[in-house]
mmCIF file of N, CA and C in Angstrom:
data_model
loop_
_atom_site.group_PDB
_atom_site.id
_atom_site.type_symbol
_atom_site.label_atom_id
_atom_site.label_comp_id
_atom_site.label_asym_id
_atom_site.label_seq_id
_atom_site.Cartn_x
_atom_site.Cartn_y
_atom_site.Cartn_z
ATOM 1 N N MET A 157 124.813 150.309 114.523
ATOM 2 C CA MET A 157 123.400 150.341 114.139
ATOM 3 C C MET A 157 123.250 149.737 112.750
ATOM 4 N N ALA A 158 122.274 148.884 112.580
ATOM 5 C CA ALA A 158 122.045 148.235 111.289
ATOM 6 C C ALA A 158 121.547 149.262 110.273
ATOM 7 N N ASP A 159 121.895 149.018 109.022
ATOM 8 C CA ASP A 159 121.412 149.900 107.962
ATOM 9 C C ASP A 159 119.905 149.730 107.816
ATOM 10 N N LEU A 160 119.220 150.833 107.639
ATOM 11 C CA LEU A 160 117.779 150.797 107.434
ATOM 12 C C LEU A 160 117.483 150.504 105.970
ATOM 13 N N LYS A 161 116.543 149.624 105.730
ATOM 14 C CA LYS A 161 116.148 149.289 104.364
ATOM 15 C C LYS A 161 115.539 150.516 103.685
ATOM 16 N N HIS A 162 115.979 150.787 102.473
ATOM 17 C CA HIS A 162 115.504 151.919 101.660
ATOM 18 C C HIS A 162 115.729 153.266 102.360
ATOM 19 N N LYS A 163 116.820 153.354 103.126
ATOM 20 C CA LYS A 163 117.121 154.568 103.889
ATOM 21 C C LYS A 163 117.235 155.797 103.000
ATOM 22 N N GLY A 164 117.878 155.675 101.853
ATOM 23 C CA GLY A 164 118.016 156.821 100.958
ATOM 24 C C GLY A 164 116.671 157.344 100.491
ATOM 25 N N VAL A 165 115.768 156.423 100.190
ATOM 26 C CA VAL A 165 114.430 156.815 99.734
ATOM 27 C C VAL A 165 113.643 157.435 100.888
ATOM 28 N N THR A 166 113.646 156.777 102.050
ATOM 29 C CA THR A 166 112.866 157.315 103.169
ATOM 30 C C THR A 166 113.429 158.651 103.653
ATOM 31 N N ASP A 167 114.746 158.792 103.671
ATOM 32 C CA ASP A 167 115.335 160.084 104.054
ATOM 33 C C ASP A 167 114.894 161.182 103.089
ATOM 34 N N GLY A 168 114.868 160.866 101.799
ATOM 35 C CA GLY A 168 114.434 161.842 100.799
ATOM 36 C C GLY A 168 112.974 162.222 100.958
ATOM 37 N N ILE A 169 112.133 161.233 101.258
ATOM 38 C CA ILE A 169 110.703 161.495 101.462
ATOM 39 C C ILE A 169 110.502 162.378 102.692
ATOM 40 N N ILE A 170 111.198 162.051 103.767
ATOM 41 C CA ILE A 170 111.058 162.828 105.003
ATOM 42 C C ILE A 170 111.542 164.263 104.795
ATOM 43 N N GLY A 171 112.640 164.435 104.079
ATOM 44 C CA GLY A 171 113.122 165.781 103.779
ATOM 45 C C GLY A 171 112.113 166.577 102.972
ATOM 46 N N ALA A 172 111.511 165.932 101.975
ATOM 47 C CA ALA A 172 110.491 166.597 101.156
ATOM 48 C C ALA A 172 109.255 166.917 101.996
ATOM 49 N N PHE A 173 108.879 166.002 102.894
ATOM 50 C CA PHE A 173 107.744 166.228 103.795
ATOM 51 C C PHE A 173 107.944 167.503 104.615
ATOM 52 N N TYR A 174 109.112 167.642 105.240
ATOM 53 C CA TYR A 174 109.361 168.835 106.053
ATOM 54 C C TYR A 174 109.420 170.095 105.193
ATOM 55 N N HIS A 175 109.924 169.976 103.984
ATOM 56 C CA HIS A 175 109.960 171.124 103.073
ATOM 57 C C HIS A 175 108.528 171.597 102.772
ATOM 58 N N VAL A 176 107.647 170.648 102.449
ATOM 59 C CA VAL A 176 106.246 170.985 102.159
ATOM 60 C C VAL A 176 105.561 171.516 103.418
ATOM 61 N N TYR A 177 105.792 170.855 104.550
ATOM 62 C CA TYR A 177 105.159 171.296 105.802
ATOM 63 C C TYR A 177 105.567 172.727 106.142
ATOM 64 N N ASN A 178 106.851 173.034 106.014
ATOM 65 C CA ASN A 178 107.331 174.381 106.335
ATOM 66 C C ASN A 178 106.746 175.428 105.389
ATOM 67 N N ALA A 179 106.473 175.039 104.158
ATOM 68 C CA ALA A 179 105.906 175.977 103.184
ATOM 69 C C ALA A 179 104.400 176.170 103.375
ATOM 70 N N LEU A 180 103.669 175.083 103.637
ATOM 71 C CA LEU A 180 102.206 175.157 103.695
ATOM 72 C C LEU A 180 101.634 175.233 105.107
ATOM 73 N N GLY A 181 102.346 174.674 106.071
ATOM 74 C CA GLY A 181 101.834 174.668 107.438
ATOM 75 C C GLY A 181 100.667 173.705 107.613
ATOM 76 N N TYR A 182 99.914 173.917 108.673
ATOM 77 C CA TYR A 182 98.813 173.037 109.057
ATOM 78 C C TYR A 182 97.478 173.638 108.633
ATOM 79 N N GLY A 183 96.512 172.773 108.270
ATOM 80 C CA GLY A 183 95.155 173.241 108.059
ATOM 81 C C GLY A 183 94.544 172.941 106.711
ATOM 82 N N PHE A 184 95.340 172.464 105.760
ATOM 83 C CA PHE A 184 94.787 172.119 104.452
ATOM 84 C C PHE A 184 94.234 170.698 104.471
ATOM 85 N N LEU A 185 93.433 170.385 103.475
ATOM 86 C CA LEU A 185 92.957 169.017 103.299
ATOM 87 C C LEU A 185 94.123 168.111 102.914
ATOM 88 N N GLU A 186 93.978 166.835 103.237
ATOM 89 C CA GLU A 186 95.016 165.855 102.933
ATOM 90 C C GLU A 186 95.402 165.870 101.454
ATOM 91 N N LYS A 187 94.429 166.038 100.569
ATOM 92 C CA LYS A 187 94.689 166.020 99.123
ATOM 93 C C LYS A 187 95.663 167.123 98.713
ATOM 94 N N VAL A 188 95.583 168.290 99.348
ATOM 95 C CA VAL A 188 96.508 169.389 99.052
ATOM 96 C C VAL A 188 97.935 168.958 99.378
ATOM 97 N N TYR A 189 98.119 168.347 100.537
ATOM 98 C CA TYR A 189 99.453 167.881 100.931
ATOM 99 C C TYR A 189 99.936 166.753 100.020
ATOM 100 N N GLU A 190 99.023 165.877 99.633
ATOM 101 C CA GLU A 190 99.373 164.789 98.717
ATOM 102 C C GLU A 190 99.904 165.354 97.402
ATOM 103 N N ASN A 191 99.191 166.324 96.843
ATOM 104 C CA ASN A 191 99.622 166.930 95.581
ATOM 105 C C ASN A 191 100.959 167.646 95.734
ATOM 106 N N ALA A 192 101.114 168.396 96.818
ATOM 107 C CA ALA A 192 102.354 169.145 97.036
ATOM 108 C C ALA A 192 103.538 168.209 97.264
ATOM 109 N N LEU A 193 103.348 167.174 98.076
ATOM 110 C CA LEU A 193 104.443 166.246 98.357
ATOM 111 C C LEU A 193 104.816 165.454 97.113
ATOM 112 N N SER A 194 103.825 165.028 96.357
ATOM 113 C CA SER A 194 104.095 164.322 95.104
ATOM 114 C C SER A 194 104.933 165.195 94.173
ATOM 115 N N HIS A 195 104.549 166.447 94.036
ATOM 116 C CA HIS A 195 105.276 167.383 93.174
ATOM 117 C C HIS A 195 106.710 167.580 93.680
ATOM 118 N N GLU A 196 106.868 167.779 94.970
ATOM 119 C CA GLU A 196 108.201 167.993 95.548
ATOM 120 C C GLU A 196 109.091 166.769 95.352
ATOM 121 N N LEU A 197 108.530 165.584 95.541
ATOM 122 C CA LEU A 197 109.318 164.361 95.349
ATOM 123 C C LEU A 197 109.755 164.204 93.895
ATOM 124 N N LYS A 198 108.866 164.508 92.969
ATOM 125 C CA LYS A 198 109.226 164.432 91.548
ATOM 126 C C LYS A 198 110.325 165.435 91.215
ATOM 127 N N LEU A 199 110.236 166.640 91.785
ATOM 128 C CA LEU A 199 111.291 167.636 91.572
ATOM 129 C C LEU A 199 112.639 167.132 92.084
ATOM 130 N N ARG A 200 112.608 166.294 93.099
ATOM 131 C CA ARG A 200 113.835 165.742 93.684
ATOM 132 C C ARG A 200 114.282 164.454 92.998
ATOM 133 N N GLY A 201 113.599 164.076 91.937
ATOM 134 C CA GLY A 201 114.033 162.928 91.143
ATOM 135 C C GLY A 201 113.457 161.584 91.526
ATOM 136 N N PHE A 202 112.449 161.568 92.368
ATOM 137 C CA PHE A 202 111.824 160.305 92.757
ATOM 138 C C PHE A 202 110.709 159.939 91.783
ATOM 139 N N MET A 203 110.488 158.648 91.627
ATOM 140 C CA MET A 203 109.362 158.147 90.849
ATOM 141 C C MET A 203 108.183 158.019 91.826
ATOM 142 N N VAL A 204 107.079 158.689 91.512
ATOM 143 C CA VAL A 204 105.950 158.748 92.441
ATOM 144 C C VAL A 204 104.664 158.338 91.734
ATOM 145 N N ALA A 205 103.955 157.389 92.326
ATOM 146 C CA ALA A 205 102.611 157.033 91.874
ATOM 147 C C ALA A 205 101.643 157.538 92.941
ATOM 148 N N VAL A 206 100.598 158.241 92.510
ATOM 149 C CA VAL A 206 99.619 158.828 93.424
ATOM 150 C C VAL A 206 98.335 158.005 93.374
ATOM 151 N N GLN A 207 97.786 157.711 94.547
ATOM 152 C CA GLN A 207 96.559 156.916 94.662
ATOM 153 C C GLN A 207 96.685 155.622 93.848
ATOM 154 N N GLU A 208 97.781 154.927 94.088
ATOM 155 C CA GLU A 208 98.101 153.684 93.381
ATOM 156 C C GLU A 208 97.124 152.581 93.794
ATOM 157 N N PRO A 209 96.351 152.052 92.836
ATOM 158 C CA PRO A 209 95.416 150.975 93.191
ATOM 159 C C PRO A 209 96.169 149.675 93.453
ATOM 160 N N ILE A 210 95.795 149.025 94.523
ATOM 161 C CA ILE A 210 96.418 147.755 94.880
ATOM 162 C C ILE A 210 95.309 146.774 95.239
ATOM 163 N N THR A 211 95.245 145.695 94.489
ATOM 164 C CA THR A 211 94.251 144.657 94.734
ATOM 165 C C THR A 211 94.809 143.673 95.750
ATOM 166 N N VAL A 212 94.033 143.365 96.751
ATOM 167 C CA VAL A 212 94.439 142.414 97.780
ATOM 168 C C VAL A 212 93.864 141.047 97.425
ATOM 169 N N TRP A 213 94.738 140.055 97.442
ATOM 170 C CA TRP A 213 94.351 138.688 97.095
ATOM 171 C C TRP A 213 94.451 137.797 98.317
ATOM 172 N N TYR A 214 93.513 136.873 98.427
ATOM 173 C CA TYR A 214 93.547 135.868 99.479
ATOM 174 C C TYR A 214 93.183 134.535 98.841
ATOM 175 N N LYS A 215 94.116 133.582 98.878
ATOM 176 C CA LYS A 215 93.910 132.257 98.286
ATOM 177 C C LYS A 215 93.371 132.373 96.863
ATOM 178 N N ASP A 216 94.061 133.175 96.058
ATOM 179 C CA ASP A 216 93.763 133.363 94.633
ATOM 180 C C ASP A 216 92.431 134.058 94.349
ATOM 181 N N VAL A 217 91.864 134.723 95.338
ATOM 182 C CA VAL A 217 90.623 135.467 95.139
ATOM 183 C C VAL A 217 90.869 136.928 95.512
ATOM 184 N N ALA A 218 90.465 137.827 94.621
ATOM 185 C CA ALA A 218 90.552 139.252 94.938
ATOM 186 C C ALA A 218 89.516 139.558 96.011
ATOM 187 N N VAL A 219 89.977 140.034 97.164
ATOM 188 C CA VAL A 219 89.067 140.274 98.282
ATOM 189 C C VAL A 219 88.928 141.757 98.624
ATOM 190 N N GLY A 220 89.625 142.588 97.898
ATOM 191 C CA GLY A 220 89.500 144.016 98.171
ATOM 192 C C GLY A 220 90.519 144.827 97.402
ATOM 193 N N GLU A 221 90.315 146.114 97.448
ATOM 194 C CA GLU A 221 91.233 147.029 96.790
ATOM 195 C C GLU A 221 91.359 148.274 97.656
ATOM 196 N N TYR A 222 92.542 148.802 97.696
ATOM 197 C CA TYR A 222 92.738 150.069 98.378
ATOM 198 C C TYR A 222 93.653 150.913 97.525
ATOM 199 N N PHE A 223 93.850 152.144 97.927
ATOM 200 C CA PHE A 223 94.681 153.068 97.168
ATOM 201 C C PHE A 223 95.751 153.626 98.089
ATOM 202 N N ALA A 224 96.989 153.325 97.771
ATOM 203 C CA ALA A 224 98.100 153.898 98.530
ATOM 204 C C ALA A 224 98.192 155.376 98.179
ATOM 205 N N ASP A 225 98.288 156.242 99.194
ATOM 206 C CA ASP A 225 98.390 157.676 98.913
ATOM 207 C C ASP A 225 99.539 157.937 97.945
ATOM 208 N N LEU A 226 100.720 157.475 98.307
ATOM 209 C CA LEU A 226 101.883 157.604 97.431
ATOM 210 C C LEU A 226 102.667 156.304 97.460
ATOM 211 N N LEU A 227 103.168 155.921 96.316
ATOM 212 C CA LEU A 227 104.094 154.808 96.204
ATOM 213 C C LEU A 227 105.353 155.399 95.586
ATOM 214 N N VAL A 228 106.437 155.406 96.341
ATOM 215 C CA VAL A 228 107.658 156.092 95.921
ATOM 216 C C VAL A 228 108.719 155.070 95.525
ATOM 217 N N ASN A 229 109.237 155.244 94.318
ATOM 218 C CA ASN A 229 110.266 154.367 93.757
ATOM 219 C C ASN A 229 109.872 152.892 93.817
ATOM 220 N N ARG A 230 108.570 152.628 93.830
ATOM 221 C CA ARG A 230 108.012 151.273 93.842
ATOM 222 C C ARG A 230 108.509 150.436 95.025
ATOM 223 N N CYS A 231 108.953 151.131 96.097
ATOM 224 C CA CYS A 231 109.465 150.371 97.242
ATOM 225 C C CYS A 231 109.031 150.917 98.602
ATOM 226 N N VAL A 232 108.453 152.115 98.656
ATOM 227 C CA VAL A 232 108.022 152.692 99.932
ATOM 228 C C VAL A 232 106.589 153.207 99.784
ATOM 229 N N ILE A 233 105.713 152.717 100.655
ATOM 230 C CA ILE A 233 104.338 153.209 100.696
ATOM 231 C C ILE A 233 104.289 154.386 101.662
ATOM 232 N N VAL A 234 103.660 155.477 101.223
ATOM 233 C CA VAL A 234 103.517 156.660 102.066
ATOM 234 C C VAL A 234 102.032 156.894 102.322
ATOM 235 N N GLU A 235 101.666 156.897 103.580
ATOM 236 C CA GLU A 235 100.292 157.172 103.988
ATOM 237 C C GLU A 235 100.276 158.545 104.640
ATOM 238 N N LEU A 236 99.438 159.429 104.116
ATOM 239 C CA LEU A 236 99.378 160.808 104.589
ATOM 240 C C LEU A 236 98.160 161.045 105.468
ATOM 241 N N LYS A 237 98.336 161.891 106.459
ATOM 242 C CA LYS A 237 97.250 162.328 107.331
ATOM 243 C C LYS A 237 97.373 163.836 107.507
ATOM 244 N N SER A 238 96.256 164.471 107.861
ATOM 245 C CA SER A 238 96.291 165.911 108.135
ATOM 246 C C SER A 238 95.411 166.226 109.339
ATOM 247 N N GLY A 239 95.577 165.432 110.379
ATOM 248 C CA GLY A 239 94.753 165.594 111.569
ATOM 249 C C GLY A 239 95.550 166.091 112.756
ATOM 250 N N VAL A 240 94.900 166.106 113.902
ATOM 251 C CA VAL A 240 95.522 166.594 115.127
ATOM 252 C C VAL A 240 96.707 165.724 115.533
ATOM 253 N N GLY A 241 96.610 164.423 115.299
ATOM 254 C CA GLY A 241 97.703 163.524 115.661
ATOM 255 C C GLY A 241 97.517 162.160 115.037
ATOM 256 N N LEU A 242 98.546 161.349 115.151
ATOM 257 C CA LEU A 242 98.496 159.981 114.643
ATOM 258 C C LEU A 242 97.961 159.055 115.728
ATOM 259 N N SER A 243 97.276 158.015 115.300
ATOM 260 C CA SER A 243 96.719 157.048 116.244
ATOM 261 C C SER A 243 97.253 155.659 115.925
ATOM 262 N N THR A 244 96.980 154.728 116.821
ATOM 263 C CA THR A 244 97.373 153.347 116.567
ATOM 264 C C THR A 244 96.610 152.787 115.367
ATOM 265 N N ALA A 245 95.402 153.297 115.119
ATOM 266 C CA ALA A 245 94.637 152.857 113.942
ATOM 267 C C ALA A 245 95.348 153.272 112.656
ATOM 268 N N HIS A 246 95.936 154.460 112.622
ATOM 269 C CA HIS A 246 96.694 154.896 111.443
ATOM 270 C C HIS A 246 97.905 153.991 111.230
ATOM 271 N N GLU A 247 98.581 153.648 112.321
ATOM 272 C CA GLU A 247 99.743 152.767 112.225
ATOM 273 C C GLU A 247 99.328 151.380 111.742
ATOM 274 N N ALA A 248 98.219 150.873 112.258
ATOM 275 C CA ALA A 248 97.724 149.559 111.836
ATOM 276 C C ALA A 248 97.361 149.572 110.354
ATOM 277 N N GLN A 249 96.782 150.670 109.883
ATOM 278 C CA GLN A 249 96.436 150.794 108.467
ATOM 279 C C GLN A 249 97.687 150.641 107.604
ATOM 280 N N LEU A 250 98.756 151.337 107.959
ATOM 281 C CA LEU A 250 99.987 151.253 107.179
ATOM 282 C C LEU A 250 100.590 149.853 107.245
ATOM 283 N N ILE A 251 100.611 149.249 108.416
ATOM 284 C CA ILE A 251 101.137 147.883 108.545
ATOM 285 C C ILE A 251 100.331 146.927 107.674
ATOM 286 N N ASN A 252 99.018 147.062 107.648
ATOM 287 C CA ASN A 252 98.191 146.196 106.806
ATOM 288 C C ASN A 252 98.479 146.420 105.329
ATOM 289 N N TYR A 253 98.734 147.656 104.929
ATOM 290 C CA TYR A 253 99.115 147.927 103.540
ATOM 291 C C TYR A 253 100.421 147.210 103.211
ATOM 292 N N LEU A 254 101.371 147.244 104.131
ATOM 293 C CA LEU A 254 102.641 146.554 103.898
ATOM 294 C C LEU A 254 102.423 145.043 103.823
ATOM 295 N N LYS A 255 101.619 144.505 104.720
ATOM 296 C CA LYS A 255 101.307 143.068 104.685
ATOM 297 C C LYS A 255 100.701 142.686 103.341
ATOM 298 N N ALA A 256 99.747 143.484 102.893
ATOM 299 C CA ALA A 256 99.000 143.156 101.681
ATOM 300 C C ALA A 256 99.853 143.230 100.428
ATOM 301 N N THR A 257 100.837 144.096 100.413
ATOM 302 C CA THR A 257 101.647 144.278 99.205
ATOM 303 C C THR A 257 102.915 143.453 99.202
ATOM 304 N N GLY A 258 103.340 142.997 100.367
ATOM 305 C CA GLY A 258 104.629 142.334 100.443
ATOM 306 C C GLY A 258 105.778 143.332 100.500
ATOM 307 N N MET A 259 105.457 144.620 100.462
ATOM 308 C CA MET A 259 106.495 145.640 100.619
ATOM 309 C C MET A 259 106.882 145.688 102.086
ATOM 310 N N GLU A 260 108.089 146.139 102.347
ATOM 311 C CA GLU A 260 108.578 146.095 103.718
ATOM 312 C C GLU A 260 108.595 147.441 104.430
ATOM 313 N N VAL A 261 108.635 148.538 103.690
ATOM 314 C CA VAL A 261 108.855 149.840 104.316
ATOM 315 C C VAL A 261 107.724 150.803 103.983
ATOM 316 N N GLY A 262 107.233 151.473 105.016
ATOM 317 C CA GLY A 262 106.211 152.488 104.827
ATOM 318 C C GLY A 262 106.456 153.669 105.743
ATOM 319 N N LEU A 263 105.959 154.813 105.328
ATOM 320 C CA LEU A 263 106.036 156.025 106.141
ATOM 321 C C LEU A 263 104.633 156.557 106.383
ATOM 322 N N LEU A 264 104.375 156.938 107.603
ATOM 323 C CA LEU A 264 103.131 157.579 107.998
ATOM 324 C C LEU A 264 103.489 159.028 108.311
ATOM 325 N N LEU A 265 102.954 159.951 107.514
ATOM 326 C CA LEU A 265 103.308 161.364 107.634
ATOM 327 C C LEU A 265 102.063 162.177 107.968
ATOM 328 N N ASN A 266 102.127 162.946 109.039
ATOM 329 C CA ASN A 266 100.982 163.751 109.455
ATOM 330 C C ASN A 266 101.300 165.239 109.352
ATOM 331 N N PHE A 267 100.508 165.925 108.528
ATOM 332 C CA PHE A 267 100.593 167.373 108.393
ATOM 333 C C PHE A 267 99.674 168.008 109.432
ATOM 334 N N GLY A 268 99.922 167.734 110.696
ATOM 335 C CA GLY A 268 99.086 168.230 111.782
ATOM 336 C C GLY A 268 99.630 169.519 112.369
ATOM 337 N N PRO A 269 99.126 169.920 113.556
ATOM 338 C CA PRO A 269 99.639 171.127 114.205
ATOM 339 C C PRO A 269 101.153 171.045 114.418
ATOM 340 N N LYS A 270 101.631 169.835 114.680
ATOM 341 C CA LYS A 270 103.066 169.548 114.713
ATOM 342 C C LYS A 270 103.301 168.438 113.695
ATOM 343 N N PRO A 271 104.334 168.564 112.860
ATOM 344 C CA PRO A 271 104.585 167.505 111.878
ATOM 345 C C PRO A 271 104.980 166.212 112.592
ATOM 346 N N GLN A 272 104.489 165.094 112.076
ATOM 347 C CA GLN A 272 104.804 163.794 112.669
ATOM 348 C C GLN A 272 105.226 162.822 111.578
ATOM 349 N N VAL A 273 106.241 162.018 111.903
ATOM 350 C CA VAL A 273 106.749 161.001 110.983
ATOM 351 C C VAL A 273 106.865 159.689 111.741
ATOM 352 N N LYS A 274 106.324 158.624 111.160
ATOM 353 C CA LYS A 274 106.519 157.276 111.704
ATOM 354 C C LYS A 274 106.972 156.386 110.562
ATOM 355 N N ARG A 275 108.054 155.663 110.790
ATOM 356 C CA ARG A 275 108.577 154.712 109.808
ATOM 357 C C ARG A 275 108.179 153.330 110.288
ATOM 358 N N LYS A 276 107.563 152.556 109.414
ATOM 359 C CA LYS A 276 107.121 151.211 109.760
ATOM 360 C C LYS A 276 107.769 150.205 108.817
ATOM 361 N N VAL A 277 108.160 149.079 109.400
ATOM 362 C CA VAL A 277 108.760 147.997 108.618
ATOM 363 C C VAL A 277 107.993 146.723 108.929
ATOM 364 N N PHE A 278 107.675 145.987 107.885
ATOM 365 C CA PHE A 278 106.993 144.701 108.052
ATOM 366 C C PHE A 278 107.762 143.665 107.256
ATOM 367 N N THR A 279 108.343 142.689 107.936
ATOM 368 C CA THR A 279 109.188 141.715 107.248
ATOM 369 C C THR A 279 108.698 140.281 107.336
ATOM 370 N N GLN A 280 107.622 140.027 108.070
ATOM 371 C CA GLN A 280 107.111 138.666 108.135
ATOM 372 C C GLN A 280 106.468 138.299 106.810
ATOM 373 N N PRO A 281 106.558 137.027 106.415
ATOM 374 C CA PRO A 281 105.915 136.637 105.157
ATOM 375 C C PRO A 281 104.405 136.819 105.248
ATOM 376 N N PRO A 282 103.808 137.515 104.282
ATOM 377 C CA PRO A 282 102.366 137.745 104.335
ATOM 378 C C PRO A 282 101.570 136.503 103.950
ATOM 379 N N GLU A 283 100.406 136.340 104.569
ATOM 380 C CA GLU A 283 99.488 135.274 104.183
ATOM 381 C C GLU A 283 98.590 135.739 103.054
ATOM 382 N N ILE A 284 98.558 137.037 102.860
ATOM 383 C CA ILE A 284 97.807 137.612 101.756
ATOM 384 C C ILE A 284 98.795 138.358 100.883
ATOM 385 N N SER A 285 98.431 138.595 99.669
ATOM 386 C CA SER A 285 99.337 139.318 98.786
ATOM 387 C C SER A 285 98.533 140.265 97.925
ATOM 388 N N ALA A 286 99.230 141.152 97.298
ATOM 389 C CA ALA A 286 98.575 142.116 96.418
ATOM 390 C C ALA A 286 99.325 142.169 95.112
ATOM 391 N N LYS A 287 98.634 142.606 94.110
ATOM 392 C CA LYS A 287 99.276 142.795 92.825
ATOM 393 C C LYS A 287 99.394 144.288 92.590
ATOM 394 N N VAL A 288 100.622 144.754 92.579
ATOM 395 C CA VAL A 288 100.894 146.157 92.320
ATOM 396 C C VAL A 288 101.283 146.262 90.859
ATOM 397 N N PRO A 289 100.576 147.053 90.073
ATOM 398 C CA PRO A 289 100.933 147.177 88.665
ATOM 399 C C PRO A 289 102.376 147.634 88.513
ATOM 400 N N ARG A 290 103.086 147.011 87.615
ATOM 401 C CA ARG A 290 104.480 147.366 87.361
ATOM 402 C C ARG A 290 104.551 148.364 86.229
ATOM 403 N N GLU A 291 105.602 149.175 86.277
ATOM 404 C CA GLU A 291 105.817 150.153 85.213
ATOM 405 C C GLU A 291 106.007 149.425 83.889
ATOM 406 N N SER A 292 105.400 149.936 82.839
ATOM 407 C CA SER A 292 105.623 149.340 81.526
ATOM 408 C C SER A 292 106.897 149.919 80.943
ATOM 409 N N ALA A 293 107.612 149.093 80.218
ATOM 410 C CA ALA A 293 108.914 149.505 79.680
ATOM 411 C C ALA A 293 108.767 150.392 78.473
#
């Protein structure tokens, strides 16, 4: 089996997700899970940006902006949900975030009645790009 890109980071995120899910269960607003997961990841030594603004560019024109729920170690986008289940629209949203940023790995995590995890990888060259602010030294 081929090595998964950013496997150490995604494994850590998934472990933290289940830790938070087991502690809080189902029924809170997405923001509660976002705050708890961000805190848990930081406790585990990950660098976490919450609601990271990302400007989407098309042919040198800013055409939109979105906010990634979590950006972990500047290499994995995490999209959180707290609904009954995940849909193809949720998966498409994450794939579009990966396309727009040029990042390759994302996780879709649902704090629903049953916890759900989907790992998405996008490796085709994007026709659009985004500018993700870099950490200042």
